[in-house]
mmCIF file of C-alpha atoms in Angstrom:
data_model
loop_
_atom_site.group_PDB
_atom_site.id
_atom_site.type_symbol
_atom_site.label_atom_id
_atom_site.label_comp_id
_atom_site.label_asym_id
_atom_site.label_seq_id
_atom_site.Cartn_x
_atom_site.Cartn_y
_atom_site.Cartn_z
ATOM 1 C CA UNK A 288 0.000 0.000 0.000
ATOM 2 C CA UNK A 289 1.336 3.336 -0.610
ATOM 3 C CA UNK A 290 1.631 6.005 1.775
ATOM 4 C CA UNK A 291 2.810 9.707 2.088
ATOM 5 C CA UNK A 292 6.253 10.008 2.236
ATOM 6 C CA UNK A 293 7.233 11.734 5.217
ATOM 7 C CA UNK A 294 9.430 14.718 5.126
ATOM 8 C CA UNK A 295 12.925 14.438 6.053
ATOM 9 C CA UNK A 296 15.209 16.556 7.944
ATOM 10 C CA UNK A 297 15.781 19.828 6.175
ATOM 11 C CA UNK A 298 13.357 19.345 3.258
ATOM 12 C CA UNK A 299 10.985 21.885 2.790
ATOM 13 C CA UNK A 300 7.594 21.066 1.531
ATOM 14 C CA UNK A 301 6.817 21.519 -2.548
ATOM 15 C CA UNK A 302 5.077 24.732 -3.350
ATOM 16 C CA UNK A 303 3.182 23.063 -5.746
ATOM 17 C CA UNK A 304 1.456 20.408 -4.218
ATOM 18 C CA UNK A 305 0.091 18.047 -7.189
ATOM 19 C CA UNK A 306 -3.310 17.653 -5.955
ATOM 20 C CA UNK A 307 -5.267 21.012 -5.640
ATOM 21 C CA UNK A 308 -7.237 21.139 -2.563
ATOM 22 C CA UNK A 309 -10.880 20.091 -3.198
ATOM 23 C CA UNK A 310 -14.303 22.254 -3.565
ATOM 24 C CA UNK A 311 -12.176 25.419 -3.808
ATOM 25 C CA UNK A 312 -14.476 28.295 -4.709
ATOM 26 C CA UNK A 313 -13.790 31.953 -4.464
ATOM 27 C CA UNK A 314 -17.004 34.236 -3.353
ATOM 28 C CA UNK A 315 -17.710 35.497 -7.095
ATOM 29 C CA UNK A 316 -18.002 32.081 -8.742
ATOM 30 C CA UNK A 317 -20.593 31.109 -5.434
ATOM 31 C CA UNK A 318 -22.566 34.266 -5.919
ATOM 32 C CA UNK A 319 -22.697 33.820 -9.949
ATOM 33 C CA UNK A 320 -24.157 30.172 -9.086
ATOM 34 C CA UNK A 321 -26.609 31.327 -6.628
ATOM 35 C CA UNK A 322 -27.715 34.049 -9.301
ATOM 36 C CA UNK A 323 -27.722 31.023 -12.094
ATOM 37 C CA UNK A 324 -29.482 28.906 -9.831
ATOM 38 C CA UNK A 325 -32.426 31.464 -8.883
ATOM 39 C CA UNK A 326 -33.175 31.884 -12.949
ATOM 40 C CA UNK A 327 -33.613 27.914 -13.128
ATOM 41 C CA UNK A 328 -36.008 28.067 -9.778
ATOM 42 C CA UNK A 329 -38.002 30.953 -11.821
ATOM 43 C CA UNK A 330 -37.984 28.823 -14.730
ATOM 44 C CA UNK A 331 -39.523 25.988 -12.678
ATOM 45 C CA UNK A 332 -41.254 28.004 -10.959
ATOM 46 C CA UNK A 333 -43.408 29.007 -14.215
ATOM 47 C CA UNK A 334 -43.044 25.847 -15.535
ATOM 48 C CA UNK A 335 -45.041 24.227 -12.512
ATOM 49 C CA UNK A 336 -47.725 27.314 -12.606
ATOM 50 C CA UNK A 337 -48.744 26.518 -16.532
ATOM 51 C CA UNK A 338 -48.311 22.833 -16.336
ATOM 52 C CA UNK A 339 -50.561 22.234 -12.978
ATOM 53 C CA UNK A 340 -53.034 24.858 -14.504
ATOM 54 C CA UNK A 341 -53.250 23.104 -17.934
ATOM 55 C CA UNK A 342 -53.186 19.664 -16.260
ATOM 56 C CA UNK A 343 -56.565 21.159 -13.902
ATOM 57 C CA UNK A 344 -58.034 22.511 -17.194
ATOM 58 C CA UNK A 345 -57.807 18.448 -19.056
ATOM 59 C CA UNK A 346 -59.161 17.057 -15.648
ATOM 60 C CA UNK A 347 -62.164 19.039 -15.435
ATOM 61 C CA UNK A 348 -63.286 19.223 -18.839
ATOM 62 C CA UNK A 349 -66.412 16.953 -18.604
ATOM 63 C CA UNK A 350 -70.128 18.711 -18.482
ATOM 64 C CA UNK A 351 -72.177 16.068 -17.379
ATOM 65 C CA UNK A 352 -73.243 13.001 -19.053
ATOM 66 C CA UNK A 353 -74.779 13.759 -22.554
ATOM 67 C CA UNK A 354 -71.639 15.473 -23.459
ATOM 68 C CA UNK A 355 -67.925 14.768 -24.216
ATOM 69 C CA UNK A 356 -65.388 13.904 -21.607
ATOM 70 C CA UNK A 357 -61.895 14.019 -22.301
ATOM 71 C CA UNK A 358 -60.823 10.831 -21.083
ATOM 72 C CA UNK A 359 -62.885 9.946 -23.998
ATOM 73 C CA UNK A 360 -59.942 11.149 -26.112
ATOM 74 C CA UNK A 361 -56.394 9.219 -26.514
ATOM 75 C CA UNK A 362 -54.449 12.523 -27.085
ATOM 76 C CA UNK A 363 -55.779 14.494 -24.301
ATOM 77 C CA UNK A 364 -55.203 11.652 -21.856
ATOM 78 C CA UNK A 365 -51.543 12.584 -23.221
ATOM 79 C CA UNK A 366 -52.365 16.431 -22.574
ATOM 80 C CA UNK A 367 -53.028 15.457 -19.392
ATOM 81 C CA UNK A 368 -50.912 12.619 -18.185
ATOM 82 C CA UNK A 369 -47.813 14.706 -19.815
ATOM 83 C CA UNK A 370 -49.110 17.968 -17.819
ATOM 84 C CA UNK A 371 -48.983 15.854 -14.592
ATOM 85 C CA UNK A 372 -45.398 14.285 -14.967
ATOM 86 C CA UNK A 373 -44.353 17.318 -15.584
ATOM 87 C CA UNK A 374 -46.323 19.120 -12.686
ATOM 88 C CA UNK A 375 -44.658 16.719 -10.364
ATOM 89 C CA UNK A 376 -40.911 16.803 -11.797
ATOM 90 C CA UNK A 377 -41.190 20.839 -11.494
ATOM 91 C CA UNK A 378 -42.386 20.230 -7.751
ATOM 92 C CA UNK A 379 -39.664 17.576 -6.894
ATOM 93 C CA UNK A 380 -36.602 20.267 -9.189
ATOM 94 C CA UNK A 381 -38.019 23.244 -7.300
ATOM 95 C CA UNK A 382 -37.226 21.573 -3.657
ATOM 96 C CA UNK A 383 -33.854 20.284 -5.151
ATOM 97 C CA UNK A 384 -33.172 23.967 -6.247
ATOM 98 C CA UNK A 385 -34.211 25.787 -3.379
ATOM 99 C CA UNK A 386 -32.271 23.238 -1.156
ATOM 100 C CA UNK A 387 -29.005 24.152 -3.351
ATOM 101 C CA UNK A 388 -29.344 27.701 -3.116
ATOM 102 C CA UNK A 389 -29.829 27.855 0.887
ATOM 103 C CA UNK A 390 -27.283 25.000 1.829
ATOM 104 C CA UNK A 391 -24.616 25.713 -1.193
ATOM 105 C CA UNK A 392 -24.607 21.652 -1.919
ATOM 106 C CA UNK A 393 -26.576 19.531 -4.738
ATOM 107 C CA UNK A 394 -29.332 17.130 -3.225
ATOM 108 C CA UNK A 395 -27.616 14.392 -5.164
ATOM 109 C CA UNK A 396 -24.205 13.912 -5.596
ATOM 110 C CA UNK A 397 -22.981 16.565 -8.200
ATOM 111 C CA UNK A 398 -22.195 14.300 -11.190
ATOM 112 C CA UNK A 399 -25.592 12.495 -10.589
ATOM 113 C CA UNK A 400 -27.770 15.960 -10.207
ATOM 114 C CA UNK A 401 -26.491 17.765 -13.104
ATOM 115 C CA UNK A 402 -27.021 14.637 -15.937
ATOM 116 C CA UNK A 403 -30.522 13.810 -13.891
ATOM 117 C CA UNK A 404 -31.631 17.519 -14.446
ATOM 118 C CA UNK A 405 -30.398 17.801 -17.941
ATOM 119 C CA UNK A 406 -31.986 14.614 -18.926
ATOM 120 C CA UNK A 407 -35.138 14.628 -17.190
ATOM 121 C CA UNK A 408 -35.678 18.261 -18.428
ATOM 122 C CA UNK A 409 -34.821 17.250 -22.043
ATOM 123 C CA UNK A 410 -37.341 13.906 -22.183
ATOM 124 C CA UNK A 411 -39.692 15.972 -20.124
ATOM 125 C CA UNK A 412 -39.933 19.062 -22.798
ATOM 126 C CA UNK A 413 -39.939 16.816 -25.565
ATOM 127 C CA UNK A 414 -42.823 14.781 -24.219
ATOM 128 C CA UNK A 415 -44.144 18.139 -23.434
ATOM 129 C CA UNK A 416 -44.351 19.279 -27.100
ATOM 130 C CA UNK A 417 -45.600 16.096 -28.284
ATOM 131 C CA UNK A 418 -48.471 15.939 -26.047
ATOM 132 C CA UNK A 419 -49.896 19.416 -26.764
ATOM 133 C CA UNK A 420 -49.161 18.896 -30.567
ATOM 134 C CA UNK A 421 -51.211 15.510 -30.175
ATOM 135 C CA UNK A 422 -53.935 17.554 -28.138
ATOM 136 C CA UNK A 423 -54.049 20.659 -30.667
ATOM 137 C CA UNK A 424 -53.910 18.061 -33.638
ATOM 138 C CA UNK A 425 -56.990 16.385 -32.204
ATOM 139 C CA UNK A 426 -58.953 19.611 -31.319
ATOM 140 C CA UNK A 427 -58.238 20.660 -34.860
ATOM 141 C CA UNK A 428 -59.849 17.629 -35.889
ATOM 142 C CA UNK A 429 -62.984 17.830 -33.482
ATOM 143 C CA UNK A 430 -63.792 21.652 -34.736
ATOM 144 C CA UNK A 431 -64.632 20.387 -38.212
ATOM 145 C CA UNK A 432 -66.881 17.688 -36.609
ATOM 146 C CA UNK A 433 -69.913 17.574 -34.555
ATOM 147 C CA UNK A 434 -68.231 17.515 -31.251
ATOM 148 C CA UNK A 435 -67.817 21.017 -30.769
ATOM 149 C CA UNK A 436 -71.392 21.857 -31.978
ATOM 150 C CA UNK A 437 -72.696 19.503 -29.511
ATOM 151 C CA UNK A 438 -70.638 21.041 -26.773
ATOM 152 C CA UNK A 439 -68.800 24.624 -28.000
ATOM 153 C CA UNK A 440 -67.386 24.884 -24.030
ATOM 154 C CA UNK A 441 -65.278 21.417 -24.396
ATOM 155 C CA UNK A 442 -63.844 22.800 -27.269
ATOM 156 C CA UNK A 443 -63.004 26.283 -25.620
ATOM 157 C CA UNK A 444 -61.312 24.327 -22.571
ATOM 158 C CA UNK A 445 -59.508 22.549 -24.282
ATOM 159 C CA UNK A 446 -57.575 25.270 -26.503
ATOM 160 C CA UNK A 447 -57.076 26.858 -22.968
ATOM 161 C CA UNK A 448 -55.587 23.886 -21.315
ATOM 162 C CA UNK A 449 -53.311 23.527 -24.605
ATOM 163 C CA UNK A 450 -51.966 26.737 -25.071
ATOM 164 C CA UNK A 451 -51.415 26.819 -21.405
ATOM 165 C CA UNK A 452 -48.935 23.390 -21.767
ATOM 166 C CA UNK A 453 -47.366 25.104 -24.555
ATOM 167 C CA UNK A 454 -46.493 27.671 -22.280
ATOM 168 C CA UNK A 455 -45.103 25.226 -19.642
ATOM 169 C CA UNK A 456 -43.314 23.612 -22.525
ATOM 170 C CA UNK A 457 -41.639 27.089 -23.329
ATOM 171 C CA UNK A 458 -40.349 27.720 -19.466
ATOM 172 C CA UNK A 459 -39.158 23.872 -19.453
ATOM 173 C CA UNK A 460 -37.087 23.834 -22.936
ATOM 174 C CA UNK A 461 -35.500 27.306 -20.998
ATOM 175 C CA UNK A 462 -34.387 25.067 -17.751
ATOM 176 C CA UNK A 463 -33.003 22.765 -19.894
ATOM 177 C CA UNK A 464 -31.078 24.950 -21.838
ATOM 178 C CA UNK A 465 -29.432 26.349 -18.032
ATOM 179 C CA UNK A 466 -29.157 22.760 -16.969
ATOM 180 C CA UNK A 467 -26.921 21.854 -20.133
ATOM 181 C CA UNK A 468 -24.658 24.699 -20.093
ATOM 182 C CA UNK A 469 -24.235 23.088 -16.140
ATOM 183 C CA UNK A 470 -23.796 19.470 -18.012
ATOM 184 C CA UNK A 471 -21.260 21.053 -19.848
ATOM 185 C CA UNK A 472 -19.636 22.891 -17.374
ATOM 186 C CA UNK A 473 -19.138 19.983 -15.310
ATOM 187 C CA UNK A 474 -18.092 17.529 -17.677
ATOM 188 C CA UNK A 475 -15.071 20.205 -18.910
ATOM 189 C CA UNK A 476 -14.181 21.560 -15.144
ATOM 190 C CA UNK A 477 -15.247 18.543 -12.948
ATOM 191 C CA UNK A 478 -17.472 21.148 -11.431
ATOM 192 C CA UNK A 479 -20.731 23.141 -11.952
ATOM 193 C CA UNK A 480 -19.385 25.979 -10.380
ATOM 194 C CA UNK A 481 -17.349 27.348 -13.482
ATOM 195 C CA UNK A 482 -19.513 29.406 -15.307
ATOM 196 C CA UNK B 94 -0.448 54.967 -32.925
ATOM 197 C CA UNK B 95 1.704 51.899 -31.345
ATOM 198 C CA UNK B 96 4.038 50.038 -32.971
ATOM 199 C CA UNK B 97 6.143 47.343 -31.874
ATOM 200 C CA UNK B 98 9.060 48.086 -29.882
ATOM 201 C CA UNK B 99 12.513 46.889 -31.915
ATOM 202 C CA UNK B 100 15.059 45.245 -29.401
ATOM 203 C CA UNK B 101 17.956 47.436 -28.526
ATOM 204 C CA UNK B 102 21.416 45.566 -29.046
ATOM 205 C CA UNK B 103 21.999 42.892 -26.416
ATOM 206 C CA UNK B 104 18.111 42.760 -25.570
ATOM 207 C CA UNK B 105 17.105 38.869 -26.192
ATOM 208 C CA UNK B 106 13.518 38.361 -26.945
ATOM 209 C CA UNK B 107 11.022 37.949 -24.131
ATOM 210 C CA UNK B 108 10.463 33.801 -23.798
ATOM 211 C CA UNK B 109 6.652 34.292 -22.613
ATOM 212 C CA UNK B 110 4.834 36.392 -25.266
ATOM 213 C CA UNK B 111 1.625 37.968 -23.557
ATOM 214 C CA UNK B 112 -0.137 37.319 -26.485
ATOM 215 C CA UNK B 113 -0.164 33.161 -27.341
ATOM 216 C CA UNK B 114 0.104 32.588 -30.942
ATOM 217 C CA UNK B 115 -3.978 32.258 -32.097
ATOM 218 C CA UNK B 116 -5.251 29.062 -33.843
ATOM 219 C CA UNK B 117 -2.721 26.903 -32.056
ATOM 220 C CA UNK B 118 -3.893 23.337 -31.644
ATOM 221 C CA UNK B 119 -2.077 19.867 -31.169
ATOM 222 C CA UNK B 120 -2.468 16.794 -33.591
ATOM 223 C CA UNK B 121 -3.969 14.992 -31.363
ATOM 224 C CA UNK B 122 -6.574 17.576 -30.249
ATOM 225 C CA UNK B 123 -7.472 17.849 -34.513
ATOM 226 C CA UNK B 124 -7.626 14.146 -34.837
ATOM 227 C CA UNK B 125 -10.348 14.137 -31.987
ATOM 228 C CA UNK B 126 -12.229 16.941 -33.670
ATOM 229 C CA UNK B 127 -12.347 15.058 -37.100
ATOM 230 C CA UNK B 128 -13.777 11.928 -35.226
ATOM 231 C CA UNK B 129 -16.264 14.082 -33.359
ATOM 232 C CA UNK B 130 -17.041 15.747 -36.501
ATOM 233 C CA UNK B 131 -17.439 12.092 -38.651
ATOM 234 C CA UNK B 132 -20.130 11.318 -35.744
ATOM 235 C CA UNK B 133 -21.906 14.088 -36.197
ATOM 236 C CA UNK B 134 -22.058 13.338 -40.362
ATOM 237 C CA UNK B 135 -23.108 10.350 -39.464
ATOM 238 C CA UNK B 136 -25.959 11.400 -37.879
ATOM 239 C CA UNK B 137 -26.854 14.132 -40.810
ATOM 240 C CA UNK B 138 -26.818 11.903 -43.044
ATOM 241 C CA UNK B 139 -29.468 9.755 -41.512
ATOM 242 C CA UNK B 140 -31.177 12.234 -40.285
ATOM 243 C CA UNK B 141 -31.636 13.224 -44.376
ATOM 244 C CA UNK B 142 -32.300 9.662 -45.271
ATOM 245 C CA UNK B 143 -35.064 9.270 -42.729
ATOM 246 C CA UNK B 144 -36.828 12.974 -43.330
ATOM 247 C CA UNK B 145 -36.475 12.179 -46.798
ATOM 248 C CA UNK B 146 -38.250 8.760 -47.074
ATOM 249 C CA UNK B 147 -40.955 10.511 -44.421
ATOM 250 C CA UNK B 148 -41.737 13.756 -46.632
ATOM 251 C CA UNK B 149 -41.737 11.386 -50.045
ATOM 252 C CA UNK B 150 -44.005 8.994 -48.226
ATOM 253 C CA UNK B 151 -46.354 11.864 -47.526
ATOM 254 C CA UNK B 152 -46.187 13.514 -50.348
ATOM 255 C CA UNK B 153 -47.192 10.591 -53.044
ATOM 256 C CA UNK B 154 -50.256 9.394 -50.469
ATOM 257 C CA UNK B 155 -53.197 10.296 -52.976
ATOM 258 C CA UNK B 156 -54.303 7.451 -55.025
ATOM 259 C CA UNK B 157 -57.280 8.688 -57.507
ATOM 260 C CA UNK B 158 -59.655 11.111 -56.930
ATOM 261 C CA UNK B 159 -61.932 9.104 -55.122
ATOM 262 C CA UNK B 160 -59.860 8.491 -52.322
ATOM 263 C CA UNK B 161 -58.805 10.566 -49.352
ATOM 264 C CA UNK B 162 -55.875 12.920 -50.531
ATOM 265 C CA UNK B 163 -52.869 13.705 -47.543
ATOM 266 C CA UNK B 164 -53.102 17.522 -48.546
ATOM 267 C CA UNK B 165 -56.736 17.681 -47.131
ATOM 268 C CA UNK B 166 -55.505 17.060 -43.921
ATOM 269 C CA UNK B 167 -53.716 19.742 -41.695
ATOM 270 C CA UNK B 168 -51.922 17.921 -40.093
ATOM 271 C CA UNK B 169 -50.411 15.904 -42.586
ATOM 272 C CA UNK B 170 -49.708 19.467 -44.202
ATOM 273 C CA UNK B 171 -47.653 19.960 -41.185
ATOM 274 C CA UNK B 172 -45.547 16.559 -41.084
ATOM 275 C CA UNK B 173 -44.622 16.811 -45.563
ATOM 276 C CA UNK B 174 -43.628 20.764 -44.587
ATOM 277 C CA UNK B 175 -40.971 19.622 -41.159
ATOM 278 C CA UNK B 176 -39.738 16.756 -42.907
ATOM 279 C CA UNK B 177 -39.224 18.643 -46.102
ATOM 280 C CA UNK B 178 -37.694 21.511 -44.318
ATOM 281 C CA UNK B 179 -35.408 18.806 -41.756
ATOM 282 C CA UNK B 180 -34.019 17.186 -45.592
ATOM 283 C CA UNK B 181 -32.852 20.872 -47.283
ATOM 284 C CA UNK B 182 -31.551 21.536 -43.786
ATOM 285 C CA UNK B 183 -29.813 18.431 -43.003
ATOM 286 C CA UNK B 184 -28.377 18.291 -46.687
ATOM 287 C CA UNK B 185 -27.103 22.145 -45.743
ATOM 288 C CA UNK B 186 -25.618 20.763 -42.929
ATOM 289 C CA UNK B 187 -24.002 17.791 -44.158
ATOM 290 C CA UNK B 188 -22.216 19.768 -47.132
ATOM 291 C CA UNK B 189 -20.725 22.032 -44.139
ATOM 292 C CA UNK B 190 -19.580 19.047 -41.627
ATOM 293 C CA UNK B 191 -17.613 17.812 -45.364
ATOM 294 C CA UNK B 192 -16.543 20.929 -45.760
ATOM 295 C CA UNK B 193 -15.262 21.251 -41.914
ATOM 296 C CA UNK B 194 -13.932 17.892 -42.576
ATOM 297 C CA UNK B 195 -12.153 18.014 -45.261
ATOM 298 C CA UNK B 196 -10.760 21.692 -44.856
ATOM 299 C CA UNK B 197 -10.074 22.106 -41.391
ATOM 300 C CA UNK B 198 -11.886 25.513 -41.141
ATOM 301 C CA UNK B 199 -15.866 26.429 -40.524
ATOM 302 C CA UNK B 200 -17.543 27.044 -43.172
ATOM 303 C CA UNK B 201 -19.261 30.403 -41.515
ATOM 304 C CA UNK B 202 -17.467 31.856 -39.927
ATOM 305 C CA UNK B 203 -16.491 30.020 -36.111
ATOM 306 C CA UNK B 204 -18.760 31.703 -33.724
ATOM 307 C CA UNK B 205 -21.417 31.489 -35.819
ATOM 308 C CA UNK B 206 -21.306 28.026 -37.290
ATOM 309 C CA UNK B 207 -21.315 26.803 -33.696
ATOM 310 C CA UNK B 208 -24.669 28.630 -32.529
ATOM 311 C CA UNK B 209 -26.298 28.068 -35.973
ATOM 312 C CA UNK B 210 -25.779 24.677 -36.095
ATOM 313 C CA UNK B 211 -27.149 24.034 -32.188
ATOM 314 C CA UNK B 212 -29.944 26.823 -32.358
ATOM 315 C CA UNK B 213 -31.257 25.202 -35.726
ATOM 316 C CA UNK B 214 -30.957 21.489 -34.328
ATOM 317 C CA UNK B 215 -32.850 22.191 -31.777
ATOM 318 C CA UNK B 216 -35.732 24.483 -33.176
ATOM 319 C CA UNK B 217 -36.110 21.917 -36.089
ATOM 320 C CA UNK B 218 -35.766 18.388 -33.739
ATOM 321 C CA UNK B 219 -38.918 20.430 -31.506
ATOM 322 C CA UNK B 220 -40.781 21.103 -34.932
ATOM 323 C CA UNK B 221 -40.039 17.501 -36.311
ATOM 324 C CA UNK B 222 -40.949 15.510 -32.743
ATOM 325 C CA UNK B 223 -44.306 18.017 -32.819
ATOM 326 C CA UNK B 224 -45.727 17.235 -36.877
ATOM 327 C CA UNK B 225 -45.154 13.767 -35.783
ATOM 328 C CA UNK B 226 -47.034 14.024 -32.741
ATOM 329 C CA UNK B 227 -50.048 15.840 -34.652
ATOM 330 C CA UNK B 228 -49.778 13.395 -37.512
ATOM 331 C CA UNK B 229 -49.859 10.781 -34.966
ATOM 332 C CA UNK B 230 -53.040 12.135 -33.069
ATOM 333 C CA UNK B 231 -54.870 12.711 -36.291
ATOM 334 C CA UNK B 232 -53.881 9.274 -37.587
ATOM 335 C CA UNK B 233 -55.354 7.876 -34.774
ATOM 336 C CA UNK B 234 -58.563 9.594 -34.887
ATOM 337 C CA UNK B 235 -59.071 8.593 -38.394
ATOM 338 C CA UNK B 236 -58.212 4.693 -37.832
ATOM 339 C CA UNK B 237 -61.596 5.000 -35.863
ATOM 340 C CA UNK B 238 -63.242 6.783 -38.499
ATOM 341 C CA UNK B 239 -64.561 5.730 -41.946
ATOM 342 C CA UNK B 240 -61.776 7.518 -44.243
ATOM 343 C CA UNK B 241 -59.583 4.284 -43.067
ATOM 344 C CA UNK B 242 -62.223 1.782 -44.178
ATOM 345 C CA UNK B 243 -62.224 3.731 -47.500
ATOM 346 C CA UNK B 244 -59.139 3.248 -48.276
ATOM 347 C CA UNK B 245 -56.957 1.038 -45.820
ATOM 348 C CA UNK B 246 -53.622 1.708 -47.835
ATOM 349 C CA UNK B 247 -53.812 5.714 -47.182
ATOM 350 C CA UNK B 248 -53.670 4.944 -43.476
ATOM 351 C CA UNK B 249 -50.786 2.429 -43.995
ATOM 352 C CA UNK B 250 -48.567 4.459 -45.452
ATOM 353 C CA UNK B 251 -49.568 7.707 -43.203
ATOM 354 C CA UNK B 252 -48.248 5.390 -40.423
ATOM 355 C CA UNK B 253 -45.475 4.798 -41.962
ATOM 356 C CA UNK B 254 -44.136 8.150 -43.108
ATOM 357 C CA UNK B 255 -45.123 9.100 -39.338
ATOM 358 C CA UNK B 256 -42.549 6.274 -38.397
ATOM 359 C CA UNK B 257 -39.934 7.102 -40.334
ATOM 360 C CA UNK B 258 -40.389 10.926 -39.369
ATOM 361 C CA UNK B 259 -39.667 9.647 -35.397
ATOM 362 C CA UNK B 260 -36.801 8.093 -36.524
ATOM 363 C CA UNK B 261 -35.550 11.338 -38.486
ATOM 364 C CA UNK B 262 -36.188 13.033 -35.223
ATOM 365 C CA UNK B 263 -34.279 10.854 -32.923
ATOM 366 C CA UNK B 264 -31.226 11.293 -34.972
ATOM 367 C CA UNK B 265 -31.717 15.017 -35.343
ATOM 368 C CA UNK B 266 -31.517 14.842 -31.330
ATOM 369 C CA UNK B 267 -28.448 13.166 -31.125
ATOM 370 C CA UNK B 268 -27.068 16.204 -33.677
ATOM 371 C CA UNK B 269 -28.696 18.510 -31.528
ATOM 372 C CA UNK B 270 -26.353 17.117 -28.016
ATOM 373 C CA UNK B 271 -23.249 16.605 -29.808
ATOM 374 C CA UNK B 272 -23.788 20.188 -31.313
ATOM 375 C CA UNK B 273 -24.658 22.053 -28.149
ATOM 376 C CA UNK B 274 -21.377 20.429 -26.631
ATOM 377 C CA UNK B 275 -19.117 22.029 -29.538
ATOM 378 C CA UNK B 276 -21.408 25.198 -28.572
ATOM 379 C CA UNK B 277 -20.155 25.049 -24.512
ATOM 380 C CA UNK B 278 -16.712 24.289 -25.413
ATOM 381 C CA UNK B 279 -16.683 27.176 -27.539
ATOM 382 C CA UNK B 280 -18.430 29.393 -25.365
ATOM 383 C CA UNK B 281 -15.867 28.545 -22.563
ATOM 384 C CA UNK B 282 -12.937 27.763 -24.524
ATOM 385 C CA UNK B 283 -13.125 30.390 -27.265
ATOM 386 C CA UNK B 284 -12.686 27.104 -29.670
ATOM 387 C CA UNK B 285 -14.706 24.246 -30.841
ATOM 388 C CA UNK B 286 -11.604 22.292 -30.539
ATOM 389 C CA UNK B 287 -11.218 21.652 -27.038
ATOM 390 C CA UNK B 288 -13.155 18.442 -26.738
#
């Protein structure tokens, strides 16, 4: 087993030690991460708002029994089962941000927190787009028909609950540009703190 | 105006110039930008082959006049217009990476080859995954209808054109990561070379 040399008599330590010391920061690069960080929890932050809303929209679109419901429809149970996921991996990021910003230290491990926020936030805004272009292709569909003759306010809610997932889509594909450029950052410095 | 000092007898020139000579980079450090470069041809180029075969599939689904036609349909408007537009870019983008390849040099100039190439893989993989979607969703709703019992074959190959548009997509993604790293490196480098 190896083990460090000890100095001997009259030798003077190296002044360039080979192995920087660890988690080194000066104040700016902290503060420029804290500012980073606080865009991303905005981001989130909106990206929870228009999701949950949009998901609540797809949930309660159903007037009674002699009209449509939406679970009647495959690509709004997308809308809203895409809304949801993403309602709930905004909640869970927004804790996991706020924690980093007051304690200075990732929830995860580093390595593991920056590729699970890149990646999640990719699949998530791609699944995202997909579901409202499923939903808006489908209501497209249903205002030539009858359905929205039969029932003009299912049609109305649903635009609304689409157009307000687009908008969560739009705050998401933002977070996941910020958590790439951290990706990148730590796969070039070992550490998210180089900006 | 300055100009450059000239060295008064017995003055040897300075051995650290402040200013490193520009556009300095090791063999080995252009060998792994050629192989990260072949990847990301590789990818083009079935990223054309699949957008390609999509937007021709679309585009010759009309057989006689009294069958359905894919141009009456907006949605399958939208999936023959992002696969059409994913092939002339994708064939853009392949003639630059040989270009890159086989010169050495950016075909625009640096900074702006690097954000062109990741902003437009990225806008055009979120249009391609979304006329998929729709084209998806509507093909769905018509499989229930009666324009599939009509004429089976339309709805065949609408599937598969759909198909073959995901699988233009998912390479297009792959362009889109590998090009957003050159984008990082260069943003914190000042050179897409440090891999």
């Amino acid at each position: 087993m190896l083990s460090p040399q000890p100095l001997r008599n009259g030798e003077t330590p190296s002044p360039h030690p080979r192995i920087p010391p660890p988690h080194f920061h000066s104040t700016v690069s902290v503060q420029k991460l804290k500012r980073f960080n606080s865009l991303i929890l905005v981001f989130r932050l909106a990206t929870f708002c228009f999701s949950l809303t949009s998901a609540v929209f797809t949930l309660t679109n159903s007037r009674g029994s002699d009209s449509p419901h939406w679970y009647d429809f495959d690509a709004f149970r997308y809308v809203f089962a895409a809304n949801a996921i993403v309602t709930l991996y905004s909640l869970f990021e927004m804790a996991a941000s706020v924690w980093e910003i007051s304690r200075g230290a990732t929830l995860f491990p580093e390595v593991l927190q920056v590729w699970f926020d890149f990646g999640h936030d990719q699949v998530f805004a791609y699944l995202l787009l997909s579901a409202n272009s499923a939903g808006t292709a489908l209501a497209r569909t249903l205002k030539g028909g009858d359905t929205c003759t039969v029932s003009n306010a299912f049609c109305v809610q649903s635009y609304i609950a689409i157009s307000l997932g687009f908008a969560g889509f739009a705050f998401l594909g933002l977070s996941s540009l910020l958590s790439g450029f951290r990706v990148v950052c730590f796969i070039i410095n070992g550490s998210r703190f180089h900006l």
